[in-house]
JSON list of C-alpha atoms in Angstrom, two decimals:
[
{"chain": "A", "resi": 256, "resn": "UNK", "atom": "CA", "xyz": [0.01, -0.11, -0.04]},
{"chain": "A", "resi": 257, "resn": "UNK", "atom": "CA", "xyz": [1.27, 3.54, -0.88]},
{"chain": "A", "resi": 258, "resn": "UNK", "atom": "CA", "xyz": [-0.06, 6.67, 0.72]},
{"chain": "A", "resi": 259, "resn": "UNK", "atom": "CA", "xyz": [0.41, 10.13, -0.63]},
{"chain": "A", "resi": 260, "resn": "UNK", "atom": "CA", "xyz": [1.00, 12.84, 1.97]},
{"chain": "A", "resi": 261, "resn": "UNK", "atom": "CA", "xyz": [1.22, 16.43, 1.15]},
{"chain": "A", "resi": 262, "resn": "UNK", "atom": "CA", "xyz": [3.67, 18.21, 3.29]},
{"chain": "A", "resi": 263, "resn": "UNK", "atom": "CA", "xyz": [2.74, 21.13, 5.57]},
{"chain": "A", "resi": 264, "resn": "UNK", "atom": "CA", "xyz": [0.97, 18.76, 7.43]},
{"chain": "A", "resi": 265, "resn": "UNK", "atom": "CA", "xyz": [1.83, 19.43, 10.94]},
{"chain": "A", "resi": 266, "resn": "UNK", "atom": "CA", "xyz": [0.43, 22.96, 11.48]},
{"chain": "A", "resi": 267, "resn": "UNK", "atom": "CA", "xyz": [-1.70, 23.10, 14.65]},
{"chain": "A", "resi": 268, "resn": "UNK", "atom": "CA", "xyz": [-5.27, 23.45, 13.37]},
{"chain": "A", "resi": 269, "resn": "UNK", "atom": "CA", "xyz": [-4.62, 22.32, 9.77]},
{"chain": "A", "resi": 270, "resn": "UNK", "atom": "CA", "xyz": [-6.70, 19.59, 8.29]},
{"chain": "A", "resi": 271, "resn": "UNK", "atom": "CA", "xyz": [-5.46, 17.66, 5.33]},
{"chain": "A", "resi": 272, "resn": "UNK", "atom": "CA", "xyz": [-6.22, 14.39, 3.34]},
{"chain": "A", "resi": 273, "resn": "UNK", "atom": "CA", "xyz": [-3.92, 11.40, 2.83]},
{"chain": "A", "resi": 274, "resn": "UNK", "atom": "CA", "xyz": [-4.61, 9.68, -0.57]},
{"chain": "A", "resi": 275, "resn": "UNK", "atom": "CA", "xyz": [-3.76, 6.28, -1.85]},
{"chain": "A", "resi": 276, "resn": "UNK", "atom": "CA", "xyz": [-1.73, 5.62, -4.91]},
{"chain": "A", "resi": 277, "resn": "UNK", "atom": "CA", "xyz": [-4.90, 5.90, -6.97]},
{"chain": "A", "resi": 278, "resn": "UNK", "atom": "CA", "xyz": [-5.70, 9.44, -5.87]},
{"chain": "A", "resi": 279, "resn": "UNK", "atom": "CA", "xyz": [-8.51, 8.42, -3.48]},
{"chain": "A", "resi": 280, "resn": "UNK", "atom": "CA", "xyz": [-8.80, 10.13, -0.10]},
{"chain": "A", "resi": 281, "resn": "UNK", "atom": "CA", "xyz": [-8.06, 7.47, 2.66]},
{"chain": "A", "resi": 282, "resn": "UNK", "atom": "CA", "xyz": [-7.28, 9.30, 5.86]},
{"chain": "A", "resi": 283, "resn": "UNK", "atom": "CA", "xyz": [-8.03, 12.79, 7.23]},
{"chain": "A", "resi": 284, "resn": "UNK", "atom": "CA", "xyz": [-5.53, 14.21, 9.61]},
{"chain": "A", "resi": 285, "resn": "UNK", "atom": "CA", "xyz": [-7.35, 16.86, 11.80]},
{"chain": "A", "resi": 286, "resn": "UNK", "atom": "CA", "xyz": [-4.98, 19.20, 13.62]},
{"chain": "A", "resi": 287, "resn": "UNK", "atom": "CA", "xyz": [-6.79, 20.30, 16.75]},
{"chain": "A", "resi": 288, "resn": "UNK", "atom": "CA", "xyz": [-6.32, 24.09, 17.51]},
{"chain": "A", "resi": 289, "resn": "UNK", "atom": "CA", "xyz": [-7.03, 25.75, 20.74]},
{"chain": "A", "resi": 290, "resn": "UNK", "atom": "CA", "xyz": [-5.70, 23.02, 22.93]},
{"chain": "A", "resi": 291, "resn": "UNK", "atom": "CA", "xyz": [-3.11, 23.19, 25.70]},
{"chain": "A", "resi": 292, "resn": "UNK", "atom": "CA", "xyz": [-0.86, 20.67, 23.93]},
{"chain": "A", "resi": 293, "resn": "UNK", "atom": "CA", "xyz": [-0.46, 19.53, 20.35]},
{"chain": "A", "resi": 294, "resn": "UNK", "atom": "CA", "xyz": [-3.23, 17.12, 19.37]},
{"chain": "A", "resi": 295, "resn": "UNK", "atom": "CA", "xyz": [-3.85, 15.47, 15.92]},
{"chain": "A", "resi": 296, "resn": "UNK", "atom": "CA", "xyz": [-6.57, 13.06, 15.00]},
{"chain": "A", "resi": 297, "resn": "UNK", "atom": "CA", "xyz": [-6.38, 10.59, 12.23]},
{"chain": "A", "resi": 298, "resn": "UNK", "atom": "CA", "xyz": [-9.91, 9.87, 10.77]},
{"chain": "A", "resi": 299, "resn": "UNK", "atom": "CA", "xyz": [-11.27, 7.53, 8.18]},
{"chain": "A", "resi": 300, "resn": "UNK", "atom": "CA", "xyz": [-13.49, 8.50, 5.31]},
{"chain": "A", "resi": 301, "resn": "UNK", "atom": "CA", "xyz": [-16.64, 8.44, 7.46]},
{"chain": "A", "resi": 302, "resn": "UNK", "atom": "CA", "xyz": [-15.17, 11.03, 10.02]},
{"chain": "A", "resi": 303, "resn": "UNK", "atom": "CA", "xyz": [-14.59, 8.26, 12.68]},
{"chain": "A", "resi": 304, "resn": "UNK", "atom": "CA", "xyz": [-11.45, 8.84, 14.81]},
{"chain": "A", "resi": 305, "resn": "UNK", "atom": "CA", "xyz": [-8.94, 5.97, 14.19]},
{"chain": "A", "resi": 306, "resn": "UNK", "atom": "CA", "xyz": [-5.99, 7.33, 16.01]},
{"chain": "A", "resi": 307, "resn": "UNK", "atom": "CA", "xyz": [-5.34, 10.28, 18.44]},
{"chain": "A", "resi": 308, "resn": "UNK", "atom": "CA", "xyz": [-1.74, 11.78, 18.65]},
{"chain": "A", "resi": 309, "resn": "UNK", "atom": "CA", "xyz": [-0.79, 13.93, 21.44]},
{"chain": "A", "resi": 310, "resn": "UNK", "atom": "CA", "xyz": [2.38, 15.70, 22.73]},
{"chain": "A", "resi": 311, "resn": "UNK", "atom": "CA", "xyz": [3.18, 14.14, 26.12]},
{"chain": "A", "resi": 312, "resn": "UNK", "atom": "CA", "xyz": [3.09, 16.60, 29.01]},
{"chain": "A", "resi": 313, "resn": "UNK", "atom": "CA", "xyz": [5.88, 16.53, 31.71]},
{"chain": "A", "resi": 314, "resn": "UNK", "atom": "CA", "xyz": [8.31, 14.34, 29.80]},
{"chain": "A", "resi": 315, "resn": "UNK", "atom": "CA", "xyz": [12.04, 14.76, 30.11]},
{"chain": "A", "resi": 316, "resn": "UNK", "atom": "CA", "xyz": [12.40, 14.43, 26.33]},
{"chain": "A", "resi": 317, "resn": "UNK", "atom": "CA", "xyz": [9.89, 15.35, 23.76]},
{"chain": "A", "resi": 318, "resn": "UNK", "atom": "CA", "xyz": [7.60, 12.39, 23.56]},
{"chain": "A", "resi": 319, "resn": "UNK", "atom": "CA", "xyz": [4.36, 11.90, 21.56]},
{"chain": "A", "resi": 320, "resn": "UNK", "atom": "CA", "xyz": [1.53, 9.41, 22.54]},
{"chain": "A", "resi": 321, "resn": "UNK", "atom": "CA", "xyz": [-0.58, 7.60, 19.96]},
{"chain": "A", "resi": 322, "resn": "UNK", "atom": "CA", "xyz": [-3.91, 6.46, 21.35]},
{"chain": "A", "resi": 323, "resn": "UNK", "atom": "CA", "xyz": [-6.67, 4.31, 19.76]},
{"chain": "A", "resi": 324, "resn": "UNK", "atom": "CA", "xyz": [-10.18, 4.45, 21.40]},
{"chain": "A", "resi": 325, "resn": "UNK", "atom": "CA", "xyz": [-8.85, 6.34, 24.41]},
{"chain": "A", "resi": 326, "resn": "UNK", "atom": "CA", "xyz": [-6.29, 3.71, 25.24]},
{"chain": "A", "resi": 327, "resn": "UNK", "atom": "CA", "xyz": [-2.53, 4.20, 24.90]},
{"chain": "A", "resi": 328, "resn": "UNK", "atom": "CA", "xyz": [-1.23, 2.40, 21.89]},
{"chain": "A", "resi": 329, "resn": "UNK", "atom": "CA", "xyz": [2.44, 3.60, 21.48]},
{"chain": "A", "resi": 330, "resn": "UNK", "atom": "CA", "xyz": [4.98, 6.31, 22.70]},
{"chain": "A", "resi": 331, "resn": "UNK", "atom": "CA", "xyz": [7.37, 7.83, 20.35]},
{"chain": "A", "resi": 332, "resn": "UNK", "atom": "CA", "xyz": [10.62, 9.49, 21.37]},
{"chain": "A", "resi": 333, "resn": "UNK", "atom": "CA", "xyz": [14.18, 10.26, 20.11]},
{"chain": "A", "resi": 334, "resn": "UNK", "atom": "CA", "xyz": [16.42, 7.20, 20.58]},
{"chain": "A", "resi": 335, "resn": "UNK", "atom": "CA", "xyz": [19.97, 8.44, 19.96]},
{"chain": "A", "resi": 336, "resn": "UNK", "atom": "CA", "xyz": [21.79, 11.11, 18.08]},
{"chain": "A", "resi": 337, "resn": "UNK", "atom": "CA", "xyz": [24.08, 10.40, 15.02]},
{"chain": "A", "resi": 338, "resn": "UNK", "atom": "CA", "xyz": [25.71, 12.73, 12.73]},
{"chain": "A", "resi": 339, "resn": "UNK", "atom": "CA", "xyz": [23.91, 11.54, 9.54]},
{"chain": "A", "resi": 340, "resn": "UNK", "atom": "CA", "xyz": [20.82, 9.90, 10.73]},
{"chain": "A", "resi": 341, "resn": "UNK", "atom": "CA", "xyz": [18.08, 10.55, 13.21]},
{"chain": "A", "resi": 342, "resn": "UNK", "atom": "CA", "xyz": [16.76, 7.59, 15.31]},
{"chain": "A", "resi": 343, "resn": "UNK", "atom": "CA", "xyz": [13.52, 7.36, 17.12]},
{"chain": "A", "resi": 344, "resn": "UNK", "atom": "CA", "xyz": [12.04, 4.56, 19.17]},
{"chain": "A", "resi": 345, "resn": "UNK", "atom": "CA", "xyz": [8.30, 3.48, 19.24]},
{"chain": "A", "resi": 346, "resn": "UNK", "atom": "CA", "xyz": [7.35, 1.54, 22.23]},
{"chain": "A", "resi": 347, "resn": "UNK", "atom": "CA", "xyz": [4.03, -0.23, 21.67]},
{"chain": "A", "resi": 348, "resn": "UNK", "atom": "CA", "xyz": [1.98, -1.04, 24.79]},
{"chain": "A", "resi": 349, "resn": "UNK", "atom": "CA", "xyz": [2.40, -4.84, 24.07]},
{"chain": "A", "resi": 350, "resn": "UNK", "atom": "CA", "xyz": [6.19, -4.54, 24.64]},
{"chain": "A", "resi": 351, "resn": "UNK", "atom": "CA", "xyz": [7.08, -4.34, 20.92]},
{"chain": "A", "resi": 352, "resn": "UNK", "atom": "CA", "xyz": [9.92, -1.90, 19.86]},
{"chain": "A", "resi": 353, "resn": "UNK", "atom": "CA", "xyz": [9.97, -0.29, 16.40]},
{"chain": "A", "resi": 354, "resn": "UNK", "atom": "CA", "xyz": [12.87, 1.57, 15.15]},
{"chain": "A", "resi": 355, "resn": "UNK", "atom": "CA", "xyz": [12.53, 4.70, 12.99]},
{"chain": "A", "resi": 356, "resn": "UNK", "atom": "CA", "xyz": [15.73, 5.99, 11.37]},
{"chain": "A", "resi": 357, "resn": "UNK", "atom": "CA", "xyz": [16.85, 8.09, 8.34]},
{"chain": "A", "resi": 358, "resn": "UNK", "atom": "CA", "xyz": [16.81, 11.71, 7.32]},
{"chain": "A", "resi": 359, "resn": "UNK", "atom": "CA", "xyz": [13.55, 12.53, 9.00]},
{"chain": "A", "resi": 360, "resn": "UNK", "atom": "CA", "xyz": [13.40, 16.30, 7.90]},
{"chain": "A", "resi": 361, "resn": "UNK", "atom": "CA", "xyz": [14.16, 15.27, 4.35]},
{"chain": "A", "resi": 362, "resn": "UNK", "atom": "CA", "xyz": [11.30, 12.83, 4.53]},
{"chain": "A", "resi": 363, "resn": "UNK", "atom": "CA", "xyz": [13.58, 9.89, 3.76]},
{"chain": "A", "resi": 364, "resn": "UNK", "atom": "CA", "xyz": [13.18, 7.51, 6.53]},
{"chain": "A", "resi": 365, "resn": "UNK", "atom": "CA", "xyz": [12.10, 3.82, 7.55]},
{"chain": "A", "resi": 366, "resn": "UNK", "atom": "CA", "xyz": [9.95, 2.14, 10.16]},
{"chain": "A", "resi": 367, "resn": "UNK", "atom": "CA", "xyz": [11.40, -1.18, 11.15]},
{"chain": "A", "resi": 368, "resn": "UNK", "atom": "CA", "xyz": [10.52, -4.00, 13.48]},
{"chain": "A", "resi": 369, "resn": "UNK", "atom": "CA", "xyz": [13.46, -6.23, 14.50]},
{"chain": "A", "resi": 370, "resn": "UNK", "atom": "CA", "xyz": [15.26, -5.52, 11.23]},
{"chain": "A", "resi": 371, "resn": "UNK", "atom": "CA", "xyz": [12.27, -6.01, 8.97]},
{"chain": "A", "resi": 372, "resn": "UNK", "atom": "CA", "xyz": [11.11, -3.07, 6.98]},
{"chain": "A", "resi": 373, "resn": "UNK", "atom": "CA", "xyz": [7.42, -2.13, 7.70]},
{"chain": "A", "resi": 374, "resn": "UNK", "atom": "CA", "xyz": [7.21, 1.20, 5.86]},
{"chain": "A", "resi": 375, "resn": "UNK", "atom": "CA", "xyz": [9.48, 3.43, 3.65]},
{"chain": "A", "resi": 376, "resn": "UNK", "atom": "CA", "xyz": [8.95, 7.13, 3.79]},
{"chain": "A", "resi": 377, "resn": "UNK", "atom": "CA", "xyz": [10.34, 8.93, 0.72]},
{"chain": "A", "resi": 378, "resn": "UNK", "atom": "CA", "xyz": [9.94, 12.03, -1.50]},
{"chain": "A", "resi": 379, "resn": "UNK", "atom": "CA", "xyz": [11.88, 10.39, -4.35]},
{"chain": "A", "resi": 380, "resn": "UNK", "atom": "CA", "xyz": [8.53, 8.96, -5.76]},
{"chain": "A", "resi": 381, "resn": "UNK", "atom": "CA", "xyz": [7.30, 12.47, -6.43]},
{"chain": "A", "resi": 382, "resn": "UNK", "atom": "CA", "xyz": [8.44, 15.53, -8.40]},
{"chain": "A", "resi": 383, "resn": "UNK", "atom": "CA", "xyz": [6.54, 17.98, -6.18]},
{"chain": "A", "resi": 384, "resn": "UNK", "atom": "CA", "xyz": [8.56, 19.09, -3.38]},
{"chain": "A", "resi": 385, "resn": "UNK", "atom": "CA", "xyz": [5.80, 19.30, -0.63]},
{"chain": "A", "resi": 386, "resn": "UNK", "atom": "CA", "xyz": [4.87, 15.70, -1.29]},
{"chain": "A", "resi": 387, "resn": "UNK", "atom": "CA", "xyz": [6.14, 12.35, 0.17]},
{"chain": "A", "resi": 388, "resn": "UNK", "atom": "CA", "xyz": [4.97, 8.83, -0.02]},
{"chain": "A", "resi": 389, "resn": "UNK", "atom": "CA", "xyz": [4.53, 6.32, 2.81]},
{"chain": "A", "resi": 390, "resn": "UNK", "atom": "CA", "xyz": [4.97, 2.85, 1.27]},
{"chain": "A", "resi": 391, "resn": "UNK", "atom": "CA", "xyz": [3.80, 0.01, 3.58]},
{"chain": "A", "resi": 392, "resn": "UNK", "atom": "CA", "xyz": [5.55, -3.17, 2.77]},
{"chain": "A", "resi": 393, "resn": "UNK", "atom": "CA", "xyz": [3.55, -5.67, 4.64]},
{"chain": "A", "resi": 394, "resn": "UNK", "atom": "CA", "xyz": [-0.21, -6.51, 3.85]},
{"chain": "A", "resi": 395, "resn": "UNK", "atom": "CA", "xyz": [-1.02, -7.11, 7.49]},
{"chain": "A", "resi": 396, "resn": "UNK", "atom": "CA", "xyz": [0.35, -3.89, 8.90]},
{"chain": "A", "resi": 397, "resn": "UNK", "atom": "CA", "xyz": [-1.72, -1.24, 10.65]},
{"chain": "A", "resi": 398, "resn": "UNK", "atom": "CA", "xyz": [-1.62, 1.55, 8.07]},
{"chain": "A", "resi": 399, "resn": "UNK", "atom": "CA", "xyz": [-3.13, 4.13, 10.51]},
{"chain": "A", "resi": 400, "resn": "UNK", "atom": "CA", "xyz": [-0.39, 3.17, 13.23]},
{"chain": "A", "resi": 401, "resn": "UNK", "atom": "CA", "xyz": [2.35, 3.45, 10.82]},
{"chain": "A", "resi": 402, "resn": "UNK", "atom": "CA", "xyz": [1.07, 6.84, 9.48]},
{"chain": "A", "resi": 403, "resn": "UNK", "atom": "CA", "xyz": [0.63, 8.18, 12.94]},
{"chain": "A", "resi": 404, "resn": "UNK", "atom": "CA", "xyz": [4.17, 7.11, 13.79]},
{"chain": "A", "resi": 405, "resn": "UNK", "atom": "CA", "xyz": [5.45, 9.05, 10.59]},
{"chain": "A", "resi": 406, "resn": "UNK", "atom": "CA", "xyz": [3.49, 12.11, 11.68]},
{"chain": "A", "resi": 407, "resn": "UNK", "atom": "CA", "xyz": [5.04, 11.95, 15.32]},
{"chain": "A", "resi": 408, "resn": "UNK", "atom": "CA", "xyz": [8.67, 11.62, 14.27]},
{"chain": "A", "resi": 409, "resn": "UNK", "atom": "CA", "xyz": [8.43, 14.32, 11.67]},
{"chain": "A", "resi": 410, "resn": "UNK", "atom": "CA", "xyz": [6.84, 16.60, 14.22]},
{"chain": "A", "resi": 411, "resn": "UNK", "atom": "CA", "xyz": [9.46, 15.62, 16.94]},
{"chain": "A", "resi": 412, "resn": "UNK", "atom": "CA", "xyz": [12.26, 16.47, 14.51]},
{"chain": "A", "resi": 413, "resn": "UNK", "atom": "CA", "xyz": [10.83, 19.76, 13.54]},
{"chain": "A", "resi": 414, "resn": "UNK", "atom": "CA", "xyz": [10.40, 20.58, 17.20]},
{"chain": "A", "resi": 415, "resn": "UNK", "atom": "CA", "xyz": [14.13, 19.84, 17.88]},
{"chain": "A", "resi": 416, "resn": "UNK", "atom": "CA", "xyz": [15.20, 21.95, 14.84]},
{"chain": "A", "resi": 417, "resn": "UNK", "atom": "CA", "xyz": [13.11, 24.90, 16.22]},
{"chain": "A", "resi": 418, "resn": "UNK", "atom": "CA", "xyz": [10.27, 24.83, 13.49]},
{"chain": "A", "resi": 419, "resn": "UNK", "atom": "CA", "xyz": [7.35, 25.17, 16.02]},
{"chain": "A", "resi": 420, "resn": "UNK", "atom": "CA", "xyz": [4.25, 26.77, 14.49]}
]
């Protein structure tokens, strides 16, 4: 499955559609304005909330929490610093750890589990600069969760660089 994401997606209060490779709208990202902390909702075509993404308050390092139906699903935070690549760790509530690494701000990174590629995020498939793709490599993968992870790591990397809106 390939998803098309138009950049400029992380402004608070901004809403935008995620399309599949056929140009069909698949998900709506609803940036919630007027909240004390950053909040995004990932909705399906019928407007049902699939995933809530929130900046975690009172954390030593910037952390984002992904929730489904009011229950925590995962936390996302920076793993370690490297000169060439950014690394983030995603801790799922079931104890599974996912690794996100690559050039986050360039939208060239991967989401992996135990060395297996789950999703590849890249701009190289598109000529339009403000667009990148999320290619999900496994048929049984949770597309909404992988999209939420991509949103989180991009937002955390932008906050680190000082690109707060």
